[in-house]
PDB file of C-alpha atoms in Angstrom:
ATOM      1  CA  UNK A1318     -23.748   9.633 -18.162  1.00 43.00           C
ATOM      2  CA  UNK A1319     -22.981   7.963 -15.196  1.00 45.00           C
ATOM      3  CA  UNK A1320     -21.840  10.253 -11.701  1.00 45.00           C
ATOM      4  CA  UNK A1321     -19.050   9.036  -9.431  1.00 39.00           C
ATOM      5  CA  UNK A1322     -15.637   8.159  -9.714  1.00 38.00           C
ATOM      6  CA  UNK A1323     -15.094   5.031 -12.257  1.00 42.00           C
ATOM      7  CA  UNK A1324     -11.708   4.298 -11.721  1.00 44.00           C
ATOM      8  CA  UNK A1325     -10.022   0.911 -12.876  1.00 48.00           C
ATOM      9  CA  UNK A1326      -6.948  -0.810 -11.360  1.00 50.00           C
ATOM     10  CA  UNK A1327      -5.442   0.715 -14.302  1.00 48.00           C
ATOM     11  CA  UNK A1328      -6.176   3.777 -13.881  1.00 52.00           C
ATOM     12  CA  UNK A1329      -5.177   3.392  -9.897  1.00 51.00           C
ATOM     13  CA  UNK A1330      -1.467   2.157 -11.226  1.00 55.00           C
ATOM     14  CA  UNK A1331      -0.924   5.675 -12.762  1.00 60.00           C
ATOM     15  CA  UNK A1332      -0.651   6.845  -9.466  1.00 66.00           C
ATOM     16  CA  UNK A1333       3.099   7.836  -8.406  1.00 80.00           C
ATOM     17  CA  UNK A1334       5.144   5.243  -6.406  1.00 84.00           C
ATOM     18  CA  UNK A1335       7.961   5.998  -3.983  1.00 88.00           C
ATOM     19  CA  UNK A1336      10.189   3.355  -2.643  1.00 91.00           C
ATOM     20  CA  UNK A1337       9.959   2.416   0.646  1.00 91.00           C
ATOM     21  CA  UNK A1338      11.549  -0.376   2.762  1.00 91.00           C
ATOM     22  CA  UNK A1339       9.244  -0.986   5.380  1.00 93.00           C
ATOM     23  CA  UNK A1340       8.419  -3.907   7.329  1.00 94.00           C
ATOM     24  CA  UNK A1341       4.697  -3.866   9.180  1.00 95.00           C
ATOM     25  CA  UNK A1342       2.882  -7.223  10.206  1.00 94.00           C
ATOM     26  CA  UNK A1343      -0.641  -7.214   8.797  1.00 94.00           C
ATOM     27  CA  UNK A1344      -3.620  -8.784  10.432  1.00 94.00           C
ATOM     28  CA  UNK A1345      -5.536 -11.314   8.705  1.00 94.00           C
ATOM     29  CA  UNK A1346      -9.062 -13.023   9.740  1.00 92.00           C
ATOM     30  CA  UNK A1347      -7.842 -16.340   8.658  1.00 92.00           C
ATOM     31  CA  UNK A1348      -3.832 -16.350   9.013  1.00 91.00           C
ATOM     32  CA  UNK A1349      -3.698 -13.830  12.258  1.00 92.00           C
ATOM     33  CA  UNK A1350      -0.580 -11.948  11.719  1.00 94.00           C
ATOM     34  CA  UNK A1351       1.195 -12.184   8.353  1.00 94.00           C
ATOM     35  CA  UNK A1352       4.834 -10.253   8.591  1.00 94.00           C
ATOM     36  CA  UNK A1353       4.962  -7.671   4.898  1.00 95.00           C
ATOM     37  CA  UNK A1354       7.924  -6.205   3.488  1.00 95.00           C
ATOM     38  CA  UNK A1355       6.225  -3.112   1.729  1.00 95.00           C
ATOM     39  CA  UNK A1356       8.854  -1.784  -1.181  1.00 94.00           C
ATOM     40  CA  UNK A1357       6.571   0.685  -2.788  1.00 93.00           C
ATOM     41  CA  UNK A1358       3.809   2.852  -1.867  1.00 94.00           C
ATOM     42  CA  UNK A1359       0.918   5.136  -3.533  1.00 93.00           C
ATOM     43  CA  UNK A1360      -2.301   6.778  -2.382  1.00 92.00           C
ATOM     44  CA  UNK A1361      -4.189   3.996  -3.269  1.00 94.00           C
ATOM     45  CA  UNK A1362      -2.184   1.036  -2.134  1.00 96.00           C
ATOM     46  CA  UNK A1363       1.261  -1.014  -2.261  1.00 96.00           C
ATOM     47  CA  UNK A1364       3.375  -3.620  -3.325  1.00 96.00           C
ATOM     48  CA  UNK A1365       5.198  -6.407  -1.325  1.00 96.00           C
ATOM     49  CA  UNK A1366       7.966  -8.432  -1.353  1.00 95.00           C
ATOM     50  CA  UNK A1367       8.146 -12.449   0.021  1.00 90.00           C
ATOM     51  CA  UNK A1368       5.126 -14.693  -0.354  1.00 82.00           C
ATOM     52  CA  UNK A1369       2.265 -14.086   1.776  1.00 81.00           C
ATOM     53  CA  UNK A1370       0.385 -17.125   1.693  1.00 85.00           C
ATOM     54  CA  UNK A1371      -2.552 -15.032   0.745  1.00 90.00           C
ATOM     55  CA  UNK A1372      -5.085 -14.815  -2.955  1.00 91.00           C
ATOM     56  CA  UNK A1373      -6.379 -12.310  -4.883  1.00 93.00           C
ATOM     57  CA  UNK A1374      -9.209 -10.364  -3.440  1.00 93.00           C
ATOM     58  CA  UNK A1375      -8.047 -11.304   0.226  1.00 94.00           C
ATOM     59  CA  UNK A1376      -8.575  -8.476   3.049  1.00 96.00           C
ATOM     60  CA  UNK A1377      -5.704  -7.227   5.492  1.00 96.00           C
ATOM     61  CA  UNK A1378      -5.502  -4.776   8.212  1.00 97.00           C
ATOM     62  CA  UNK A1379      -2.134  -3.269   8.487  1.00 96.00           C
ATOM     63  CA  UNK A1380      -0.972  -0.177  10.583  1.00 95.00           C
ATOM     64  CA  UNK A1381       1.001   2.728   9.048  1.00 95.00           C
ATOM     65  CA  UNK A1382       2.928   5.647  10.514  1.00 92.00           C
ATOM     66  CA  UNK A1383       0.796   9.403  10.169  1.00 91.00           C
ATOM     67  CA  UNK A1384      -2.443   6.670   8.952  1.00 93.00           C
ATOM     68  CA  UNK A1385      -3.184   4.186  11.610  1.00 94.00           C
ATOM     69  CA  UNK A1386      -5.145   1.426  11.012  1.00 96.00           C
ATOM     70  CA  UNK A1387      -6.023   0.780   6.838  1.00 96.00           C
ATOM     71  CA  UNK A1388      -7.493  -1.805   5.326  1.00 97.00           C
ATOM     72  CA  UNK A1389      -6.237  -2.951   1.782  1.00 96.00           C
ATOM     73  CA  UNK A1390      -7.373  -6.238  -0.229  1.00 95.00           C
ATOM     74  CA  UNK A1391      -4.940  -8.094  -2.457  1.00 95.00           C
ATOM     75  CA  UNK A1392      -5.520  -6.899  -6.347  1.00 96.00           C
ATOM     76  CA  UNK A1393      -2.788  -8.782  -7.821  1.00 95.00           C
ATOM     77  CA  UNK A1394       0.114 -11.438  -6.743  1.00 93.00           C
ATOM     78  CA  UNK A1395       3.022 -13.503  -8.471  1.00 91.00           C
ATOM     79  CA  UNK A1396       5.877 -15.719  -6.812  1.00 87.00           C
ATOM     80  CA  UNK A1397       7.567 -13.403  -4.626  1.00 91.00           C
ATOM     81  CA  UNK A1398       5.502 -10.047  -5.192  1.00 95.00           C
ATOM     82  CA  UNK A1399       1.482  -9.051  -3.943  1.00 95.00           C
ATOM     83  CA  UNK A1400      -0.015  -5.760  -4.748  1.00 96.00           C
ATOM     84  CA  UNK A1401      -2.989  -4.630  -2.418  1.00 96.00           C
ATOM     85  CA  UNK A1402      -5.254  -1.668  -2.911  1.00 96.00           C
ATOM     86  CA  UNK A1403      -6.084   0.659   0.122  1.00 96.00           C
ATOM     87  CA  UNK A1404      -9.979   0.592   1.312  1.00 95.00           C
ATOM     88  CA  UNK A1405      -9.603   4.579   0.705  1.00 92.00           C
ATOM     89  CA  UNK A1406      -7.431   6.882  -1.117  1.00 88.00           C
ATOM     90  CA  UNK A1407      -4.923   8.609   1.347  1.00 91.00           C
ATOM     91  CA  UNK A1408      -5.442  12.351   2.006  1.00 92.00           C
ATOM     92  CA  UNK A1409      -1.914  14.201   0.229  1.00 91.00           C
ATOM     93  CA  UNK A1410      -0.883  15.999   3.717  1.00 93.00           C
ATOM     94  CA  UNK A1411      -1.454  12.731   5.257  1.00 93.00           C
ATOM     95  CA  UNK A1412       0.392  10.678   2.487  1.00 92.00           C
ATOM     96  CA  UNK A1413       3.461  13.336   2.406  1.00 91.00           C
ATOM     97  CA  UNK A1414       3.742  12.763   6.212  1.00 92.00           C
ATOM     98  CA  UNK A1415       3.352   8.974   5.749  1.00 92.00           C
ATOM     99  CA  UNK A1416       6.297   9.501   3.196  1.00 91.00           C
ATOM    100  CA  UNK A1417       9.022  11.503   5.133  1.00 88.00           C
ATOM    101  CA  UNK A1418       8.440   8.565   8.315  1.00 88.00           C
ATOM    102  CA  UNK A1419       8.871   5.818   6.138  1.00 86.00           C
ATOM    103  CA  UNK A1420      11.191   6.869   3.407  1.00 78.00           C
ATOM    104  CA  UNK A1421      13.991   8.671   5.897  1.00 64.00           C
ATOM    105  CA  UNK A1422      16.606   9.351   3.239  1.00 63.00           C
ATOM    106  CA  UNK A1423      15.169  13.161   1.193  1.00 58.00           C
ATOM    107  CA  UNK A1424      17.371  11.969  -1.783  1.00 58.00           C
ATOM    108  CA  UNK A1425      14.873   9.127  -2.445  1.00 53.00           C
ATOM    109  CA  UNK A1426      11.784  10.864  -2.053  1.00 50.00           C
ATOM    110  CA  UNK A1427      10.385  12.248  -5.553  1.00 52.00           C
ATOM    111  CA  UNK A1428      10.262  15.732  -5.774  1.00 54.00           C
ATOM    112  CA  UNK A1429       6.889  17.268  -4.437  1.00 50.00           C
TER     113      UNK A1429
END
């Protein structure tokens, strides 16, 4: 039997999403700062809108209200959406905080 968490990026997609529109510029060691339009949001990561000029597996260091400074690396792109997976899985008080300063409007939150 093996110990540890063996999560796939399946198994991280389960995880509930709540809209967001939220613009934050993202740092990255090759393209310096790349402007993201984050629509979605989970514990483990989120999805963005607009081309990015970035591939699969790429790192970014973005800044988020109630978080600070994350890390995420691209898991999955197409045309005009990216997904990226956090370095770490959000604490839930942290998250819920993260949440009500980026997602303003309670009728669009998912019930807790």
């Amino acid at each position: 039997m093996v110990a540890g968490a063996q999560l796939s990026v399946t198994d991280l997609r389960r995880a509930a999403r709540h809209p967001v529109d939220f613009p934050v510029i993202g740092e990255h060691r090759q393209l310096g700062d790349v402007h993201l339009h984050i629509v979605n949001i989970s514990a483990h990561g989120f999805m963005i809108e607009g081309s990015t000029g970035m591939s699969r597996g790429e790192r970014i260091t973005i800044r988020l209200p109630e978080i600070g400074r994350i890390e995420a690396h691209m898991i999955w792109s197409t045309e005009d959406r990216a997904g990226f997976q956090f370095e770490r899985i959000l604490r839930l008080d942290d998250f819920m905080a993260l949440i009500d300063t980026m997602q303003p409007n309670p009728r669009l939150r998912r019930s807790r």
